[in-house]
Amino acid sequence: MIEYTGTISYVRYYSEETKFIVAIFDCDQEGVKINITGNMSYVNKDERYRITGDYVTHPRYGKQFQIQSYEVILADDHDQVIRYLSSPLFKGIGTKQAQAIVDTLGDDALTQIKDNPHCLLRVRGMSEKKMKVITDVLNDQALDHEILNFFMGHGISTRYLTAIQGCYGDETVKVIENNPYQLIEDIEGIGFKTADDIAMKLNFDPQSEYRILAAIEDALMSQCFKSGATYQRYSDIYYTFSRFLPDVPSEVFEQALKSLLDKKHIVLEEDRYYPVTLYDSEVTIASLFKKFKRLPKSHYDQEELEDKLSEIEEMLGIHYDETQKEAIFTFMREPAMILTGGPGTGKTTIVLAILKLYRSLHPDDHIDLAAPTGRAAKRLAELTNLEASTIHRLLKWDMHKNVFAMDENNPLSTQLLVIDEFSMVDSLLFSKLLKAGKHVTKILMIGDDQQLPSVSCGNVLKDMMTSGIVPVVALNTIYRQSEGSGIVELAHAIRNNQYHPDLLQAQDVHFMPAANYEVPGKILEIIQEAIDDGFEMDEIQVLAPMYRGVAGIDALNEAIQNLVNPADPFKEEYKAGRRTFRVGDKILQLKNRVEDEVFNGDIGILTEIIPKNPQEGTSEILVVTYDDKEIEYSTQDLFQITHAYCMSVHKSQGNEFPIVIMSVLRDYTIMNRKNLLYTGLTRAKHELFLIGEQNAFTQGLTRDSDAVRNTTLSQRLRGEKVPALQIDDFSFGDLSF
């Protein structure tokens, strides 16, 4: 190992997230500048460092000094200490105050402060607030350094370092040394394999109880999320567990599973194993929804309701038929109602009447409108001319702690709660919403039960519909038919299992035969023609079910970008791996950023790329504009966004676009299912283009097996005992116990 002391004079790259640095280091020993790479918890040009490591040869960048460990050398030079204490690190401590500190304490002021912070009280002009600023910075830097050296010393990836330290603070090292598998539960994105990698680098016993318990819990939860279920069978858990830890004997698995059951981490009901969070979500929904069953029906004067509805019809220029009126009056009578139906059946106009009628009778009640995604909430607000928010925003979600500020102890003030796109709401989220809805006396759930269910666990809309305890108004009459919408007619034929190939001949529905390698070219032709006709790219959306392949999302995004936003010497761009982000790109948000009011599924435009500033240690900043909001992304935030020229059907749910282009190929057999195809084509408002193989489309419409998820919410809502599955109903395969 080689040791150097010196200062960092130039930062080529620094990641706040992973703490990875590429910089120029001025060595005291040799009086030369060297290239260094590695991890450092913070960088300050006014500090001196002692670095230890060795030289490596990078295939592209040549000889570099790779840091294995480092420490900060506290300044003891008069001028250095003053510059350091008056640097931006110490907010509110200017040059004058820094001079007073050094004049009073001497050149070894920093050492004295670390040993005894109260020595600062001897300094003229020093306040408790300033003393706290100085000691907090010194302590935080010491902690950052300790934690980073712990990670580096054990060869642990720093990918999640910021999230881990943000969660555990000064307990970080203690928690990881004691039980690294705790990270699975506390840090989003860390699963068993990542935690196990850390544990093995810390020389954990492969037979550790922590390891085996974590593998079982993660096997259960990962299978639930993969299938959308709230429980799994023994065989499914053991199969996944044995892939994690193939050398662990079955009797050890049995004993560990019993321990998790005893600790209530897993709940066994009949022959079903639930993660306790998913079990609690079902029980919570069933329990709290009984409130709506107990509430009496509202009694209004029917003549008054009809008169007020007539006034609303005249105001909106709408005539409601008897079926629609009955839907409106059912809502007014019932504490809870589900409104479902396909496109063009008048759900929106009914909701408008419901809100206006309710407000006229209850002017002082608090009404909240919510949806699972930002785009769906925005669309709901535009349609109703009322404020709407995502469910996460309504519940004041803290993304860093993964907790909701609004709960049973701090409930919403809502009396009427309206939830749109309810098919997308999962079991966990709905249970949180009901807990916070202590004051809700009326709830309206709007959704299309034929669309894709929630990405996360549960099948809440269908379970509630089949439970029979909630009045369901299903709209079947197509009111948009007068507009001659072939898209609407196709959608309803698919809903009712009455599809016929002739439906693909409508004026606004186009099926273009193509092999997989021909799909990109066909899509580009359609886009170019639409642009020539005056459409903007934000009015055109390409959908595909899979990311890989010649007609997958990744390949299509690149091809479309090259067509509509090609490289230009006068246009800024930033390369991130195989992706190139360019000013003018259509961008898709992948993660909820509640504090910025930007959510998973939101679509924006990349409007600016701010160059990096090596002197300040900053990397490039990408600025994306979502409607009227500008959101900045550092280079380590780029996992939160991707190109939106082509997206998955799941990501498009809750959105509508004038033109939708969707590929349908045998390559996607595993994904070609009725609800996915139905959800994709119903995103189109005016024009639908299906490209690929008609046989693949027809066969996909016959696949509806994933509509059934392993959940027990419906039975719980009915108050029924859930029967166990008979052993003959499934096979253990080759597993032995």
XYZ file of C-alpha atoms in Angstrom:
737
model
C 0.000 0.000 0.000
C 1.164 3.526 -0.827
C 0.334 6.516 1.382
C 0.130 10.139 0.303
C -0.871 13.394 1.993
C -2.076 16.474 0.179
C -5.124 18.338 -1.128
C -7.700 17.868 -3.870
C -7.228 20.606 -6.447
C -9.726 19.530 -9.126
C -12.790 17.279 -9.078
C -13.575 15.592 -12.381
C -16.600 13.678 -11.057
C -18.339 13.199 -7.716
C -21.532 11.304 -6.833
C -23.392 12.368 -3.707
C -25.308 9.085 -3.835
C -22.436 6.577 -4.016
C -19.598 8.918 -2.879
C -17.505 7.877 -5.887
C -14.894 10.451 -6.880
C -12.498 11.056 -9.756
C -10.130 13.936 -8.967
C -6.675 15.500 -9.183
C -4.669 15.152 -5.951
C -1.705 17.437 -5.136
C 0.816 15.226 -3.302
C 3.018 16.690 -0.583
C 5.604 13.913 -0.876
C 6.457 14.086 -4.564
C 5.236 17.580 -5.392
C 3.213 16.182 -8.293
C -0.443 15.906 -9.274
C -1.953 12.403 -9.563
C -5.298 11.079 -10.782
C -7.245 9.452 -7.924
C -10.446 7.359 -7.912
C -12.387 5.772 -5.088
C -14.960 6.777 -2.498
C -14.885 9.832 -0.239
C -17.751 10.956 1.981
C -17.322 14.638 1.153
C -14.863 16.888 -0.668
C -13.500 20.252 0.451
C -10.627 21.999 -1.307
C -9.612 23.638 1.995
C -8.930 20.291 3.691
C -5.870 18.081 3.645
C -6.169 14.298 3.325
C -4.092 11.228 3.994
C -4.951 8.633 1.336
C -3.883 4.996 1.203
C -4.111 2.718 -1.813
C -2.299 1.561 -4.915
C -1.952 2.313 -8.603
C -4.138 0.558 -11.158
C -4.289 0.867 -14.929
C -7.694 1.712 -16.349
C -8.200 0.402 -19.935
C -9.478 3.799 -21.051
C -8.100 6.399 -18.610
C -4.670 4.906 -17.941
C -2.752 4.951 -14.653
C -4.793 5.994 -11.596
C -4.344 5.860 -7.838
C -7.194 3.836 -6.344
C -8.077 4.850 -2.793
C -8.529 2.017 -0.313
C -8.897 4.237 2.765
C -8.409 7.843 3.725
C -8.585 10.277 6.630
C -8.944 14.018 7.001
C -5.928 15.777 8.474
C -7.272 18.516 10.685
C -5.800 21.852 9.645
C -3.323 23.369 12.107
C -2.066 26.215 9.962
C -3.447 29.630 10.975
C -4.682 30.680 7.513
C -5.912 27.175 6.587
C -8.084 26.921 9.692
C -9.651 30.324 9.009
C -10.383 29.420 5.369
C -11.874 26.097 6.459
C -14.165 27.514 9.171
C -15.366 30.317 6.863
C -16.077 27.915 3.987
C -19.688 27.178 2.823
C -19.665 24.038 4.995
C -20.178 26.202 8.080
C -23.283 28.257 7.310
C -23.348 31.545 9.197
C -19.668 31.416 10.181
C -17.895 34.092 8.164
C -14.266 35.119 7.976
C -14.543 37.498 10.940
C -15.966 34.809 13.252
C -13.433 32.239 12.011
C -10.614 34.723 12.740
C -11.949 35.199 16.280
C -12.000 31.416 16.840
C -8.368 30.991 15.771
C -7.223 34.076 17.703
C -8.846 32.676 20.868
C -8.103 28.960 20.564
C -4.945 28.979 18.473
C -3.880 27.069 15.372
C -5.043 23.736 16.847
C -8.609 25.097 17.215
C -10.204 22.193 15.319
C -8.639 19.576 17.585
C -9.755 21.492 20.660
C -13.323 21.797 19.332
C -13.545 18.077 18.606
C -12.238 17.235 22.081
C -14.358 19.821 23.921
C -17.003 21.728 21.879
C -17.714 24.055 24.820
C -14.307 25.677 24.365
C -16.063 27.743 21.662
C -17.926 29.627 24.391
C -14.666 31.446 25.130
C -14.781 33.030 21.669
C -16.194 36.519 21.457
C -19.451 36.704 19.480
C -20.035 32.959 19.731
C -23.688 31.886 20.209
C -25.221 28.500 20.999
C -26.555 28.388 17.453
C -23.134 29.008 15.863
C -21.491 26.503 18.206
C -24.052 23.896 17.146
C -23.378 24.583 13.445
C -19.629 24.059 13.910
C -19.863 20.948 16.075
C -22.586 19.383 13.892
C -20.479 19.771 10.751
C -17.375 18.317 12.392
C -19.351 15.426 13.919
C -21.245 14.697 10.684
C -18.040 14.647 8.686
C -16.431 12.319 11.189
C -19.465 10.016 11.009
C -19.554 10.102 7.193
C -15.869 9.245 7.131
C -16.298 6.382 9.601
C -19.225 4.856 7.685
C -17.558 5.173 4.281
C -14.331 3.626 5.554
C -16.406 0.770 6.984
C -17.956 0.128 3.549
C -14.647 0.487 1.705
C -12.767 -1.608 4.216
C -15.137 -4.527 3.664
C -15.469 -4.101 -0.085
C -19.176 -3.258 0.199
C -20.809 -1.415 -2.706
C -21.703 2.191 -1.901
C -24.699 2.197 -4.258
C -27.219 2.483 -1.411
C -24.934 4.293 1.030
C -26.881 7.557 1.126
C -30.229 5.801 1.668
C -28.750 3.516 4.350
C -27.080 6.348 6.241
C -30.210 8.463 5.889
C -32.228 5.703 7.529
C -29.900 4.693 10.379
C -27.786 7.810 10.967
C -25.058 7.289 13.552
C -26.340 3.721 14.101
C -25.439 2.706 10.518
C -22.328 0.667 11.239
C -23.881 -0.902 14.340
C -27.018 -2.012 12.462
C -25.119 -3.491 9.525
C -22.596 -5.287 11.720
C -25.392 -6.713 13.851
C -27.808 -7.749 11.080
C -27.282 -6.608 7.466
C -30.508 -8.399 6.507
C -32.412 -5.611 8.262
C -31.685 -3.591 5.122
C -34.244 -5.672 3.190
C -37.059 -4.377 5.342
C -35.857 -0.793 5.733
C -34.262 0.244 2.415
C -36.267 0.329 -0.801
C -34.527 -1.542 -3.604
C -32.474 -3.867 -1.383
C -33.481 -7.501 -1.601
C -32.033 -10.669 -0.186
C -29.208 -10.986 -2.696
C -27.840 -7.492 -2.009
C -28.102 -7.875 1.773
C -26.577 -11.347 1.577
C -23.639 -10.031 -0.424
C -22.947 -7.514 2.354
C -23.317 -10.188 5.021
C -20.868 -12.530 3.317
C -18.303 -9.719 3.017
C -18.685 -9.216 6.771
C -17.968 -12.929 7.212
C -21.417 -13.779 8.509
C -22.010 -17.455 9.231
C -23.730 -19.011 6.168
C -25.964 -20.867 8.645
C -26.818 -17.660 10.526
C -30.407 -17.521 11.741
C -30.657 -13.955 10.438
C -29.712 -15.191 6.974
C -32.195 -18.033 6.854
C -35.067 -15.978 8.265
C -34.380 -13.176 5.765
C -34.273 -15.625 2.849
C -37.677 -17.058 3.805
C -39.301 -13.645 4.255
C -37.886 -12.342 1.000
C -38.876 -15.530 -0.852
C -42.461 -15.063 0.303
C -42.651 -11.340 -0.382
C -40.894 -11.495 -3.757
C -43.278 -14.202 -4.965
C -46.259 -12.146 -3.799
C -45.034 -9.084 -5.686
C -44.187 -11.141 -8.762
C -47.690 -12.628 -8.985
C -49.690 -9.792 -7.411
C -50.881 -12.156 -4.682
C -51.281 -11.486 -0.981
C -50.280 -15.021 0.045
C -48.309 -18.020 -1.170
C -48.392 -21.785 -0.655
C -45.675 -23.658 1.203
C -44.270 -25.182 -1.999
C -43.838 -21.792 -3.694
C -41.985 -20.358 -0.692
C -39.701 -23.364 -0.369
C -38.929 -23.389 -4.092
C -37.796 -19.727 -4.090
C -35.953 -20.151 -0.777
C -34.043 -23.151 -2.119
C -32.868 -21.027 -5.046
C -31.513 -18.444 -2.583
C -29.891 -20.989 -0.259
C -29.714 -24.392 -1.964
C -27.482 -25.940 0.718
C -29.785 -25.312 3.680
C -31.519 -28.547 4.803
C -35.307 -28.662 4.658
C -35.575 -29.244 8.419
C -33.713 -25.975 9.030
C -36.157 -24.229 6.688
C -39.082 -25.748 8.611
C -37.712 -24.598 11.945
C -37.018 -21.060 10.677
C -40.482 -20.802 9.113
C -42.039 -21.798 12.448
C -39.965 -19.090 14.145
C -41.279 -16.451 11.711
C -44.833 -17.627 12.390
C -44.238 -17.409 16.147
C -42.856 -13.878 15.766
C -45.879 -12.887 13.623
C -43.656 -11.877 10.708
C -45.605 -14.382 8.613
C -49.237 -15.318 9.160
C -50.534 -18.832 8.460
C -54.236 -19.141 7.741
C -55.375 -22.624 6.730
C -52.676 -23.481 4.155
C -51.912 -19.916 3.102
C -48.775 -18.019 4.156
C -49.087 -14.226 4.194
C -46.411 -11.569 4.781
C -47.804 -9.855 7.867
C -48.078 -6.492 6.059
C -50.264 -7.965 3.301
C -52.345 -9.962 5.772
C -52.912 -6.845 7.847
C -53.865 -4.869 4.725
C -56.659 -7.314 3.857
C -57.900 -7.491 7.455
C -57.769 -3.691 7.742
C -59.759 -3.135 4.539
C -62.399 -5.679 5.551
C -62.633 -4.337 9.089
C -62.774 -0.642 8.232
C -65.136 -1.130 5.320
C -67.698 -2.555 7.745
C -68.193 1.067 8.791
C -69.811 1.769 5.433
C -72.029 -1.290 5.803
C -73.211 -0.025 9.192
C -73.861 3.539 8.053
C -77.528 4.181 7.288
C -78.589 5.013 3.766
C -79.118 8.693 3.089
C -82.711 9.767 2.626
C -83.387 12.681 0.325
C -86.580 14.028 -1.114
C -86.648 12.338 -4.549
C -88.408 15.273 -6.171
C -85.734 17.643 -4.862
C -82.965 15.386 -6.224
C -84.577 15.261 -9.647
C -85.074 19.040 -9.720
C -81.464 19.697 -8.781
C -80.253 17.145 -11.347
C -82.344 18.909 -14.033
C -80.590 22.167 -13.145
C -77.201 20.430 -13.462
C -78.175 18.966 -16.852
C -79.076 22.432 -18.093
C -75.852 23.898 -16.684
C -73.643 21.231 -18.282
C -75.665 20.887 -21.475
C -76.036 17.148 -20.815
C -79.060 14.860 -20.783
C -78.800 11.859 -18.467
C -80.836 8.784 -19.399
C -82.614 6.631 -16.824
C -79.615 4.308 -16.294
C -77.278 7.223 -15.611
C -79.795 8.880 -13.308
C -80.170 5.691 -11.334
C -76.363 5.550 -10.943
C -76.382 9.116 -9.583
C -79.277 8.467 -7.192
C -77.701 5.185 -6.017
C -74.577 7.084 -5.017
C -76.634 9.663 -3.132
C -78.378 6.907 -1.153
C -75.437 4.603 -0.459
C -72.420 5.259 1.831
C -70.159 3.490 -0.674
C -70.406 2.721 -4.386
C -68.282 1.331 -7.206
C -68.774 2.864 -10.659
C -67.344 0.727 -13.435
C -67.565 0.506 -17.195
C -65.553 0.729 -20.372
C -64.632 3.824 -22.378
C -67.463 5.955 -23.719
C -70.030 4.824 -21.154
C -70.345 8.203 -19.470
C -68.435 7.643 -16.221
C -67.013 11.161 -16.362
C -70.341 12.906 -16.918
C -71.901 10.906 -14.071
C -69.080 11.890 -11.708
C -69.583 15.557 -12.661
C -73.265 15.323 -11.734
C -72.529 13.447 -8.515
C -70.056 16.081 -7.315
C -72.303 19.021 -8.191
C -75.389 17.391 -6.682
C -73.578 16.411 -3.492
C -72.036 19.868 -3.116
C -75.427 21.545 -3.530
C -76.824 19.461 -0.650
C -73.707 19.440 1.543
C -71.935 22.751 0.887
C -69.754 22.541 4.004
C -68.473 18.974 3.566
C -64.805 18.430 2.721
C -64.381 16.584 -0.599
C -61.127 14.959 -1.718
C -60.475 13.609 -5.210
C -57.567 11.200 -5.594
C -55.971 8.808 -8.070
C -53.004 6.415 -7.902
C -50.855 8.311 -10.454
C -50.021 11.934 -11.123
C -51.340 11.844 -14.690
C -54.631 10.260 -13.581
C -55.011 12.875 -10.834
C -54.348 15.677 -13.305
C -56.910 14.269 -15.741
C -59.477 13.952 -12.919
C -58.862 17.584 -11.958
C -59.255 18.738 -15.572
C -62.515 16.815 -16.020
C -64.109 17.983 -12.776
C -62.537 21.445 -12.521
C -61.709 20.572 -8.898
C -58.403 19.955 -7.162
C -57.241 16.332 -7.275
C -54.069 14.689 -5.982
C -52.315 11.374 -5.951
C -53.141 9.106 -3.021
C -49.528 9.359 -1.846
C -49.691 13.137 -1.816
C -53.073 13.124 -0.069
C -51.615 10.928 2.676
C -48.401 13.024 2.823
C -45.992 10.200 2.058
C -42.378 10.551 3.213
C -40.447 8.690 0.519
C -37.238 8.543 2.565
C -38.869 6.945 5.625
C -41.617 5.212 3.598
C -44.322 6.347 6.024
C -47.532 8.354 5.673
C -48.102 11.414 7.854
C -51.878 10.977 7.555
C -53.086 7.901 9.418
C -55.546 6.774 12.096
C -53.865 9.081 14.612
C -53.715 12.026 12.221
C -56.746 11.477 9.977
C -57.905 13.332 6.913
C -60.758 15.813 7.327
C -62.473 14.281 4.295
C -66.200 13.481 4.307
C -66.570 12.517 0.639
C -63.712 10.596 -0.957
C -63.625 9.985 -4.720
C -60.955 7.623 -6.089
C -60.431 7.346 -9.853
C -58.538 4.573 -11.700
C -59.322 2.319 -8.754
C -58.171 -0.825 -10.575
C -54.605 0.435 -10.058
C -54.929 0.706 -6.251
C -53.189 -2.105 -4.373
C -54.088 -3.693 -1.059
C -51.412 -1.967 1.033
C -52.188 1.522 -0.286
C -55.954 1.179 0.089
C -55.597 -0.015 3.683
C -53.485 3.070 4.468
C -56.085 5.304 2.830
C -58.937 3.766 4.833
C -56.980 4.120 8.073
C -56.557 7.820 7.407
C -60.202 8.157 6.315
C -61.683 8.044 9.781
C -64.075 10.911 8.985
C -65.108 9.669 5.520
C -68.855 9.026 5.393
C -69.182 8.520 1.642
C -66.771 6.906 -0.786
C -66.950 6.558 -4.579
C -64.560 4.182 -6.333
C -64.304 4.546 -10.120
C -62.498 2.020 -12.283
C -62.582 -0.298 -15.252
C -62.463 -3.850 -13.917
C -61.219 -5.172 -17.278
C -58.004 -3.143 -17.115
C -54.730 -4.352 -15.645
C -54.823 -4.787 -11.869
C -52.383 -2.979 -9.594
C -48.674 -3.502 -10.177
C -48.296 -4.244 -6.485
C -50.095 -6.917 -4.466
C -53.842 -7.373 -4.383
C -56.807 -7.210 -6.727
C -58.853 -4.743 -4.732
C -61.388 -3.561 -7.319
C -62.377 -7.057 -8.440
C -62.372 -8.391 -4.879
C -64.698 -5.630 -3.744
C -66.973 -6.124 -6.731
C -67.268 -9.877 -6.150
C -67.739 -9.486 -2.398
C -71.297 -8.283 -2.897
C -71.136 -5.854 0.042
C -70.588 -2.736 -2.072
C -73.223 -1.544 -4.558
C -71.755 -1.770 -8.069
C -73.091 0.301 -10.952
C -71.778 -1.187 -14.201
C -72.242 1.038 -17.249
C -72.631 -0.869 -20.500
C -74.303 1.580 -22.887
C -71.850 3.328 -25.197
C -72.728 7.041 -25.282
C -69.722 7.964 -27.404
C -71.014 5.745 -30.200
C -72.540 8.729 -31.979
C -69.030 9.977 -32.582
C -68.374 6.834 -34.613
C -65.561 5.612 -32.370
C -64.282 2.283 -33.583
C -61.853 2.277 -30.643
C -64.753 2.331 -28.174
C -66.627 -0.375 -30.097
C -63.509 -2.584 -30.197
C -62.942 -2.091 -26.461
C -66.502 -3.081 -25.560
C -66.414 -6.114 -27.824
C -63.258 -7.272 -26.015
C -64.860 -6.562 -22.601
C -67.848 -8.715 -23.516
C -65.826 -11.465 -25.263
C -67.425 -10.557 -28.610
C -64.309 -9.623 -30.571
C -64.426 -10.031 -34.360
C -61.597 -9.200 -36.811
C -63.936 -6.861 -38.711
C -63.646 -4.451 -35.802
C -60.072 -3.761 -36.905
C -61.400 -2.155 -40.105
C -62.913 0.903 -38.378
C -61.936 4.380 -39.537
C -59.935 5.114 -36.369
C -58.522 1.590 -35.862
C -55.666 0.376 -38.067
C -53.967 -3.030 -38.019
C -50.716 -3.184 -39.962
C -49.196 -6.669 -40.464
C -45.462 -6.789 -39.720
C -42.729 -9.183 -38.616
C -40.796 -8.184 -35.493
C -37.890 -6.686 -37.449
C -40.315 -4.608 -39.541
C -42.113 -3.072 -36.541
C -39.657 -0.203 -35.816
C -39.763 0.984 -39.417
C -43.575 0.896 -39.540
C -43.801 2.839 -36.272
C -41.414 5.508 -37.543
C -43.500 5.895 -40.714
C -46.680 6.440 -38.680
C -44.974 8.957 -36.400
C -43.523 10.912 -39.306
C -46.908 11.024 -41.036
C -48.601 12.212 -37.823
C -45.978 14.943 -37.335
C -46.455 16.026 -40.957
C -50.201 16.290 -40.191
C -49.449 18.694 -37.348
C -49.372 16.419 -34.299
C -46.784 17.008 -31.566
C -44.794 14.146 -30.061
C -46.598 14.518 -26.712
C -49.828 13.621 -28.581
C -48.344 10.389 -29.922
C -47.595 7.439 -27.662
C -45.969 4.142 -28.597
C -46.683 1.174 -26.312
C -44.966 -2.201 -26.049
C -45.219 -4.910 -23.390
C -41.521 -5.803 -23.095
C -38.205 -3.947 -22.884
C -35.921 -6.284 -24.826
C -35.860 -7.360 -28.459
C -35.795 -5.598 -31.819
C -39.311 -4.274 -31.173
C -38.903 -3.820 -27.430
C -39.245 -0.574 -25.490
C -35.502 0.132 -25.327
C -34.910 -0.315 -29.075
C -38.011 1.672 -30.008
C -37.094 4.575 -27.718
C -33.707 4.849 -29.385
C -35.161 4.634 -32.898
C -37.866 7.223 -32.231
C -35.385 9.574 -30.541
C -33.162 9.415 -33.637
C -36.171 10.374 -35.773
C -37.766 13.186 -33.763
C -34.817 14.490 -31.728
C -31.573 13.522 -33.478
C -28.079 14.513 -32.379
C -27.321 18.159 -33.090
C -24.035 20.004 -32.439
C -26.078 22.948 -31.143
C -28.103 20.806 -28.728
C -26.852 19.708 -25.298
C -26.832 15.993 -24.496
C -25.615 13.675 -21.749
C -24.661 10.019 -22.164
C -25.622 7.670 -19.326
C -24.494 4.167 -20.214
C -26.298 3.123 -23.377
C -28.818 5.959 -23.077
C -28.342 9.462 -24.426
C -30.436 12.222 -22.890
C -30.853 15.180 -25.206
C -32.550 18.552 -24.753
C -36.044 18.190 -26.211
C -36.439 14.513 -25.250
C -39.772 13.190 -24.028
C -39.121 11.921 -20.477
C -40.962 9.431 -18.247
C -40.770 9.672 -14.441
C -40.222 6.237 -12.850
C -40.312 7.036 -9.121
C -42.608 9.067 -6.902
C -41.019 12.372 -5.807
C -43.724 13.629 -3.506
C -41.737 16.642 -2.321
C -41.514 17.820 -5.950
C -45.094 16.764 -6.751
C -43.855 14.533 -9.579
C -45.002 10.931 -9.679
C -44.378 7.580 -11.313
C -45.894 7.730 -14.813
C -45.646 11.513 -15.270
C -44.381 12.652 -18.677
C -42.247 15.738 -19.241
C -39.733 17.345 -21.588
C -35.982 17.620 -21.017
C -35.533 21.381 -21.315
C -31.962 22.004 -20.148
C -28.677 20.280 -19.323
C -26.567 22.334 -16.922
C -22.848 21.566 -17.408
C -20.837 20.179 -14.513
C -18.697 22.493 -12.416
C -15.483 20.648 -11.491
C -14.324 23.448 -9.192
C -17.423 23.054 -7.034
C -17.503 19.284 -7.393
C -20.898 19.250 -9.117
C -21.917 16.935 -11.935
C -24.262 17.696 -14.825
C -27.848 18.599 -13.943
C -30.729 17.583 -16.209
C -33.809 19.814 -15.991
C -37.147 18.232 -16.929
C -40.321 20.299 -17.220
C -43.591 18.653 -16.186
C -46.417 21.048 -17.098
C -45.422 24.109 -15.046
C -42.870 22.386 -12.776
C -39.114 22.243 -13.428
C -37.383 19.310 -11.715
C -33.616 18.929 -11.529
C -31.854 15.551 -11.738
C -28.204 15.027 -10.910
C -26.390 12.261 -12.739
C -26.956 9.889 -9.818
C -30.725 10.532 -10.057
C -31.022 9.287 -13.614
C -32.419 5.916 -12.488
C -35.593 7.908 -11.744
C -36.245 8.783 -15.395
C -36.150 7.242 -18.845
C -37.247 8.117 -22.369
C -41.012 8.218 -22.904
C -41.287 7.898 -26.686
C -42.203 4.258 -26.038
C -43.387 2.933 -22.687
C -44.934 -0.184 -21.191
C -48.709 -0.592 -21.063
C -48.472 -0.667 -17.262
C -46.761 2.742 -17.226
C -49.372 4.208 -19.575
C -52.298 3.244 -17.350
C -54.194 6.304 -16.155
C -53.153 8.279 -19.266
C -54.893 9.002 -22.567
C -53.290 10.082 -25.848
C -54.764 11.271 -29.170
C -52.702 8.671 -31.066
C -51.583 5.308 -29.697
C -49.307 2.922 -31.580
C -49.026 -0.548 -30.030
C -46.971 -3.507 -31.219
C -48.502 -6.990 -30.977
C -46.132 -9.878 -31.697
C -45.682 -13.540 -30.881
C -42.400 -12.466 -29.274
C -44.591 -11.112 -26.464
C -46.589 -14.329 -25.941
C -46.023 -14.322 -22.195
C -47.326 -10.730 -22.012
C -50.075 -10.840 -24.658
C -53.121 -11.091 -22.420
C -56.647 -9.772 -22.648
C -56.368 -7.160 -19.905
C -53.012 -5.872 -21.145
C -54.209 -5.520 -24.748
C -57.473 -3.955 -23.569
C -55.663 -1.489 -21.302
C -53.257 -0.512 -24.080
C -55.805 0.128 -26.805
C -58.121 2.088 -24.473
C -55.326 4.660 -23.994
C -56.169 5.909 -27.535
C -58.623 8.805 -27.825
C -58.726 9.381 -31.612
C -56.448 6.987 -33.513
C -55.242 3.464 -32.719
C -52.519 1.681 -34.678
C -51.839 -2.004 -33.961
C -48.683 -3.316 -35.620
C -47.602 -6.938 -35.797
C -49.339 -10.285 -36.118
C -53.132 -10.533 -36.036
C -52.981 -14.117 -34.768
C -50.938 -12.944 -31.779
C -53.609 -10.315 -31.042
C -56.508 -12.779 -31.367
C -54.810 -15.425 -29.232
C -53.871 -12.845 -26.613
C -57.539 -11.943 -26.168
C -58.241 -15.540 -25.097
C -55.688 -15.398 -22.263
C -57.254 -14.113 -19.080
C -55.627 -16.377 -16.489
C -53.780 -13.583 -14.691
C -57.093 -11.909 -13.888
C -57.302 -14.284 -10.920
C -54.830 -13.439 -8.167
C -54.300 -15.305 -4.919
C -56.107 -12.957 -2.542
C -58.705 -13.434 0.182
C -60.078 -9.911 0.488
C -63.421 -10.743 -1.096
C -64.120 -13.498 1.443
C -63.017 -11.294 4.335
C -65.366 -8.547 3.194
C -68.204 -11.067 3.258
C -67.078 -12.309 6.654
C -66.549 -15.821 5.326
C -64.014 -18.382 6.447
C -61.537 -18.934 3.621
C -61.274 -22.642 2.749
C -57.944 -24.366 2.410
C -56.789 -25.633 -0.962
C -56.941 -29.399 -1.294
C -53.595 -31.131 -1.711
C -54.723 -32.589 -5.052
C -55.155 -29.095 -6.445
C -51.441 -28.525 -6.879
C -48.202 -30.403 -7.251
C -45.020 -30.133 -5.233
C -43.042 -31.014 -8.357
C -39.606 -32.377 -7.547
C -39.426 -30.797 -4.096
C -38.803 -33.080 -1.163
C -39.331 -32.158 2.475
